[in-house]
């Protein structure tokens, strides 16, 4: 079950030529279960905001939903879905018509073993947009894997922690959740966990965190479209794998309903 559709039709080699050669666009990744998605409105808002910024056009959320429904045709109910927005050049750069590409792959659950995270000296350009062309983060993720880690942690030259290569990271000081305050992508799962924690009355805050602050923190976790993952090590710094905390985070996440596509 792997599918690529562009504007509601199966993608051809010619269709894929432009996004392959013109590395300019953005996307959102989501897990679909029973043709529903947690935080669907957040995904649509993200796609619309980035389309306005990159292409100067609004993106109709109902059109996106229709494109995803079409790609999930047949008996596909559970899947990993990505919605990419890229432009097909018109005579002038200011007249770019956004195209909607939907990819469908098998569903993905978060890995169970606690993650090991490798600090990498890198920050994404235009970090508030989930854009294509992530050479830097892919490079450092591969470096991390070669060193025996599962994920790269992107940090500024002064050691300020931002985000993972393909995740957001959060911490606990034993009393509250602490999110890094830095230029970063505010992931959908991160936003859903934040919302759930607020509803549960669990204290949370954002603050500037540096690698030097890790010894004062008790535990850490990662979030992305797969879900929530515990962290047992950041570089050489070992952290407590706090299973009660992980249950609290999962409960916060699951307070958000599944939205019908």
Short mmCIF file of C-alpha atoms in Angstrom, two decimals:
data_model
loop_
_atom_site.label_atom_id
_atom_site.label_comp_id
_atom_site.label_asym_id
_atom_site.label_seq_id
_atom_site.Cartn_x
_atom_site.Cartn_y
_atom_site.Cartn_z
CA UNK A 1 0.00 0.00 0.00
CA UNK A 2 2.03 2.93 -1.28
CA UNK A 3 0.33 5.63 -3.29
CA UNK A 4 1.16 9.08 -4.65
CA UNK A 5 -1.54 11.35 -6.03
CA UNK A 6 -1.23 14.92 -7.31
CA UNK A 7 -4.37 17.01 -7.49
CA UNK A 8 -6.51 13.91 -7.10
CA UNK A 9 -4.90 11.78 -9.83
CA UNK A 10 -2.18 9.11 -9.74
CA UNK A 11 1.21 10.80 -10.10
CA UNK A 12 3.11 10.23 -13.32
CA UNK A 13 6.85 10.53 -13.86
CA UNK A 14 6.26 13.89 -15.56
CA UNK A 15 4.12 15.05 -12.61
CA UNK A 16 6.94 14.25 -10.19
CA UNK A 17 9.63 15.97 -12.25
CA UNK A 18 8.90 19.44 -10.84
CA UNK A 19 8.84 18.59 -7.10
CA UNK A 20 11.92 16.41 -7.61
CA UNK A 21 13.96 19.12 -9.32
CA UNK A 22 12.52 22.27 -7.72
CA UNK A 23 13.08 21.80 -4.00
CA UNK A 24 10.50 24.32 -2.82
CA UNK A 25 7.39 23.42 -0.87
CA UNK A 26 6.05 22.30 2.47
CA UNK A 27 4.10 19.42 3.97
CA UNK A 28 2.31 17.96 6.97
CA UNK A 29 2.54 14.35 8.15
CA UNK A 30 -0.26 12.55 9.93
CA UNK A 31 -1.31 9.13 11.14
CA UNK A 32 -4.74 8.05 9.91
CA UNK A 33 -6.80 5.52 11.83
CA UNK A 34 -10.26 4.51 10.61
CA UNK A 35 -9.95 7.47 8.20
CA UNK A 36 -9.62 9.88 11.11
CA UNK A 37 -6.77 12.11 12.26
CA UNK A 38 -6.05 13.73 15.60
CA UNK A 39 -5.71 17.50 15.24
CA UNK A 40 -6.92 17.64 11.65
CA UNK A 41 -7.75 21.32 12.01
CA UNK A 42 -4.19 22.06 13.11
CA UNK A 43 -2.82 20.27 10.04
CA UNK A 44 -5.09 22.25 7.74
CA UNK A 45 -4.20 25.53 9.45
CA UNK A 46 -0.49 24.73 9.12
CA UNK A 47 -0.82 23.94 5.42
CA UNK A 48 -2.84 27.08 4.75
CA UNK A 49 -0.45 29.39 6.63
CA UNK A 50 2.64 27.98 4.91
CA UNK A 51 0.98 28.14 1.48
CA UNK A 52 0.20 31.81 2.03
CA UNK A 53 3.80 32.48 3.08
CA UNK A 54 5.50 30.47 0.33
CA UNK A 55 3.12 31.00 -2.59
CA UNK A 56 0.93 33.97 -1.70
CA UNK A 57 -2.25 31.89 -2.03
CA UNK A 58 -4.82 30.54 0.37
CA UNK A 59 -5.31 26.79 0.58
CA UNK A 60 -8.84 25.45 0.84
CA UNK A 61 -8.99 22.98 3.74
CA UNK A 62 -11.98 21.17 2.24
CA UNK A 63 -9.98 20.63 -0.94
CA UNK A 64 -7.15 19.09 1.09
CA UNK A 65 -9.58 16.80 2.88
CA UNK A 66 -11.07 15.71 -0.45
CA UNK A 67 -7.61 14.97 -1.85
CA UNK A 68 -6.74 12.83 1.21
CA UNK A 69 -10.07 10.99 1.08
CA UNK A 70 -9.50 10.21 -2.59
CA UNK A 71 -6.01 8.86 -1.90
CA UNK A 72 -7.45 6.63 0.85
CA UNK A 73 -9.91 5.06 -1.59
CA UNK A 74 -10.77 1.41 -1.47
CA UNK A 75 -10.31 -0.50 1.75
CA UNK A 76 -7.50 1.69 3.16
CA UNK A 77 -8.57 2.89 6.62
CA UNK A 78 -5.26 3.10 8.50
CA UNK A 79 -2.20 4.77 6.97
CA UNK A 80 0.68 7.19 7.24
CA UNK A 81 -0.33 10.17 5.12
CA UNK A 82 1.66 13.18 4.01
CA UNK A 83 0.20 16.21 2.27
CA UNK A 84 2.77 18.14 0.24
CA UNK A 85 2.17 21.55 -1.29
CA UNK A 86 4.41 22.62 -4.14
CA UNK A 87 4.08 25.08 -7.00
CA UNK A 88 4.00 24.67 -10.73
CA UNK A 89 5.62 27.78 -12.16
CA UNK A 90 3.47 30.14 -14.16
CA UNK A 91 4.97 32.82 -16.49
CA UNK A 92 6.01 34.92 -13.49
CA UNK A 93 7.13 33.81 -10.03
CA UNK A 94 4.29 35.76 -8.47
CA UNK A 95 1.72 33.57 -10.19
CA UNK A 96 2.33 30.11 -8.82
CA UNK A 97 -0.58 27.69 -8.59
CA UNK A 98 -0.13 25.42 -5.55
CA UNK A 99 -0.48 21.69 -6.20
CA UNK A 100 -1.58 19.17 -3.59
CA UNK A 101 0.37 15.92 -3.46
CA UNK A 102 -0.81 13.16 -1.11
CA UNK A 103 1.33 10.15 -0.26
CA UNK A 104 -0.11 7.07 1.43
CA UNK A 105 2.05 4.49 3.16
CA UNK A 106 1.45 1.83 5.84
CA UNK A 107 0.60 3.12 9.34
CA UNK A 108 3.45 3.79 11.77
CA UNK A 109 3.40 3.50 15.55
CA UNK A 110 6.06 5.02 17.83
CA UNK A 111 9.02 2.73 18.62
CA UNK A 112 8.88 1.23 22.10
CA UNK A 113 12.49 1.30 23.32
CA UNK A 114 13.56 4.61 24.92
CA UNK A 115 15.40 6.82 22.43
CA UNK A 116 19.02 7.96 22.51
CA UNK A 117 19.52 11.48 21.16
CA UNK A 118 22.73 12.96 19.74
CA UNK A 119 23.31 16.75 19.96
CA UNK A 120 24.01 18.19 16.49
CA UNK A 121 25.34 21.69 15.72
CA UNK A 122 22.56 22.70 13.35
CA UNK A 123 19.42 24.83 13.13
CA UNK A 124 16.84 24.55 10.36
CA UNK A 125 16.34 27.56 8.10
CA UNK A 126 12.84 29.07 8.30
CA UNK A 127 12.16 26.69 11.21
CA UNK A 128 8.49 27.59 11.73
CA UNK A 129 7.63 25.97 8.38
CA UNK A 130 7.67 22.21 7.82
CA UNK A 131 9.41 22.62 4.49
CA UNK A 132 10.89 20.11 2.07
CA UNK A 133 14.59 19.86 1.35
CA UNK A 134 15.85 19.02 4.83
CA UNK A 135 19.42 18.19 3.81
CA UNK A 136 20.96 19.47 7.03
CA UNK A 137 18.67 17.63 9.41
CA UNK A 138 18.91 14.44 7.35
CA UNK A 139 22.71 14.71 7.32
CA UNK A 140 22.89 15.03 11.10
CA UNK A 141 20.27 12.34 11.66
CA UNK A 142 22.46 9.94 9.68
CA UNK A 143 25.48 11.08 11.66
CA UNK A 144 23.55 10.32 14.85
CA UNK A 145 22.56 6.86 13.63
CA UNK A 146 26.16 6.07 12.68
CA UNK A 147 27.19 7.01 16.21
CA UNK A 148 24.63 4.58 17.64
CA UNK A 149 21.85 7.07 18.41
CA UNK A 150 18.23 7.16 17.29
CA UNK A 151 17.68 10.87 16.71
CA UNK A 152 19.63 14.11 16.34
CA UNK A 153 18.97 17.06 18.63
CA UNK A 154 19.44 20.36 16.83
CA UNK A 155 21.25 22.95 18.93
CA UNK A 156 22.59 26.47 18.35
CA UNK A 157 26.30 27.34 18.60
CA UNK A 158 25.80 28.39 22.24
CA UNK A 159 24.18 25.03 23.06
CA UNK A 160 20.57 26.26 23.01
CA UNK A 161 18.24 23.32 22.41
CA UNK A 162 15.62 23.71 19.68
CA UNK A 163 14.14 20.48 18.28
CA UNK A 164 14.97 17.07 16.96
CA UNK A 165 15.75 16.33 13.32
CA UNK A 166 12.28 14.80 12.89
CA UNK A 167 10.78 15.43 16.34
CA UNK A 168 10.04 17.97 19.02
CA UNK A 169 11.63 17.43 22.41
CA UNK A 170 10.22 18.16 25.84
CA UNK A 171 11.57 17.74 29.35
CA UNK A 172 10.37 17.33 32.91
CA UNK A 173 12.08 18.84 35.94
CA UNK A 174 10.07 16.57 38.22
CA UNK A 175 7.33 19.13 38.79
CA UNK A 176 6.37 20.52 35.39
CA UNK A 177 6.84 19.99 31.68
CA UNK A 178 9.48 22.22 30.11
CA UNK A 179 9.49 22.92 26.38
CA UNK A 180 12.49 24.58 24.71
CA UNK A 181 12.10 28.25 23.80
CA UNK A 182 13.94 28.59 20.50
CA UNK A 183 13.33 28.98 16.76
CA UNK A 184 11.65 25.68 15.88
CA UNK A 185 8.69 23.96 14.28
CA UNK A 186 5.76 23.67 16.65
CA UNK A 187 4.72 20.15 15.77
CA UNK A 188 1.11 19.01 15.70
CA UNK A 189 1.62 16.27 18.30
CA UNK A 190 3.45 18.75 20.53
CA UNK A 191 0.51 21.17 20.22
CA UNK A 192 -1.99 18.41 21.04
CA UNK A 193 -0.01 17.33 24.10
CA UNK A 194 0.20 20.96 25.26
CA UNK A 195 -3.56 21.32 24.86
CA UNK A 196 -4.25 18.12 26.78
CA UNK A 197 -1.86 19.00 29.60
CA UNK A 198 -3.58 22.37 30.03
CA UNK A 199 -6.98 20.66 30.25
CA UNK A 200 -5.59 18.24 32.85
CA UNK A 201 -4.07 21.07 34.90
CA UNK A 202 -0.52 19.75 34.50
CA UNK A 203 1.97 22.63 34.84
CA UNK A 204 4.02 23.35 31.71
CA UNK A 205 6.20 26.20 30.54
CA UNK A 206 8.60 27.23 27.82
CA UNK A 207 12.08 28.43 28.56
CA UNK A 208 15.49 28.69 26.97
CA UNK A 209 17.30 25.42 27.59
CA UNK A 210 20.94 24.67 26.88
CA UNK A 211 22.83 21.41 26.93
CA UNK A 212 24.47 22.60 30.15
CA UNK A 213 21.02 22.59 31.80
CA UNK A 214 20.41 18.87 31.23
CA UNK A 215 21.76 17.69 34.61
CA UNK A 216 19.04 19.75 36.33
CA UNK A 217 16.29 18.04 34.34
CA UNK A 218 14.84 14.68 35.31
CA UNK A 219 13.52 13.20 32.07
CA UNK A 220 12.83 13.89 28.41
CA UNK A 221 10.52 12.77 25.63
CA UNK A 222 10.06 13.19 21.89
CA UNK A 223 6.92 13.86 19.88
CA UNK A 224 6.15 13.62 16.18
CA UNK A 225 3.43 12.23 13.93
CA UNK A 226 4.22 8.72 15.17
CA UNK A 227 3.31 9.65 18.75
CA UNK A 228 5.27 10.13 21.99
CA UNK A 229 8.61 8.47 22.78
CA UNK A 230 10.68 8.41 25.96
CA UNK A 231 14.35 9.45 25.99
CA UNK A 232 17.00 7.75 28.07
CA UNK A 233 20.10 9.63 26.91
CA UNK A 234 21.03 12.97 25.35
CA UNK A 235 24.65 12.72 24.32
CA UNK A 236 26.44 11.41 27.42
CA UNK A 237 23.76 12.70 29.78
CA UNK A 238 21.54 9.91 31.05
CA UNK A 239 17.97 10.73 32.01
CA UNK A 240 15.30 8.90 33.95
CA UNK A 241 12.78 6.98 31.86
CA UNK A 242 9.68 8.14 33.73
CA UNK A 243 6.86 5.76 32.87
CA UNK A 244 4.20 7.59 34.97
CA UNK A 245 5.14 10.76 33.09
CA UNK A 246 4.82 8.96 29.76
CA UNK A 247 1.32 7.82 30.74
CA UNK A 248 0.39 11.41 31.65
CA UNK A 249 1.66 12.64 28.28
CA UNK A 250 -0.21 9.89 26.45
CA UNK A 251 -3.39 10.70 28.36
CA UNK A 252 -2.97 14.36 27.44
CA UNK A 253 -2.52 13.45 23.78
CA UNK A 254 -5.53 11.12 23.75
CA UNK A 255 -7.81 13.82 25.16
CA UNK A 256 -7.82 15.19 21.61
CA UNK A 257 -10.51 13.49 19.52
CA UNK A 258 -10.05 11.78 16.18
CA UNK A 259 -11.39 14.03 13.41
CA UNK A 260 -13.06 12.52 10.36
CA UNK A 261 -11.18 13.42 7.19
#
